[in-house]
């Protein structure tokens, strides 16, 4: 398990204990976290699972591969330095305490 927090503009934070092996997108959609849709189910073809990883945590995650990098150019909210597609991040115990910021379209 890892405790993950999603911060959403103008809404309460959501903190969940997430089972190891789930992706952050799966955890978010299982709990109806707003603005994270995961429309393609995690096959890297929708970019609807976009999150901004908290600055402190971003360097601790695996590198972005070329496919994710390409899809990050297609997000609704413009990508930032700490953008990731949350379907590409599997939960491990090392992510306990991870904080994500949910992009909210205008
Ligand atoms: S769920 Fe479609 S790219 Fe992540």
mmCIF file of N, CA, C and O in Angstrom, residues 10 39 57 74 77:
data_model
loop_
_atom_site.group_PDB
_atom_site.id
_atom_site.type_symbol
_atom_site.label_atom_id
_atom_site.label_comp_id
_atom_site.label_asym_id
_atom_site.label_seq_id
_atom_site.Cartn_x
_atom_site.Cartn_y
_atom_site.Cartn_z
ATOM 1 N N UNK A 10 -9.952 24.119 -6.203
ATOM 2 C CA UNK A 10 -11.307 24.436 -5.716
ATOM 3 C C UNK A 10 -12.077 23.235 -5.182
ATOM 4 O O UNK A 10 -13.307 23.272 -5.093
ATOM 5 N N UNK A 39 -9.695 7.307 -20.359
ATOM 6 C CA UNK A 39 -10.601 6.797 -21.401
ATOM 7 C C UNK A 39 -10.056 5.613 -22.181
ATOM 8 O O UNK A 39 -10.820 4.774 -22.627
ATOM 9 N N UNK A 57 8.480 15.017 -5.681
ATOM 10 C CA UNK A 57 8.380 13.616 -6.058
ATOM 11 C C UNK A 57 8.819 13.341 -7.486
ATOM 12 O O UNK A 57 9.208 12.213 -7.814
ATOM 13 N N UNK A 74 -0.456 16.103 -26.059
ATOM 14 C CA UNK A 74 -1.865 16.110 -26.483
ATOM 15 C C UNK A 74 -2.824 16.266 -25.310
ATOM 16 O O UNK A 74 -4.005 15.951 -25.426
ATOM 17 N N UNK A 77 -5.010 20.238 -20.744
ATOM 18 C CA UNK A 77 -4.304 21.335 -20.083
ATOM 19 C C UNK A 77 -2.832 21.213 -20.486
ATOM 20 O O UNK A 77 -2.270 20.113 -20.452
#
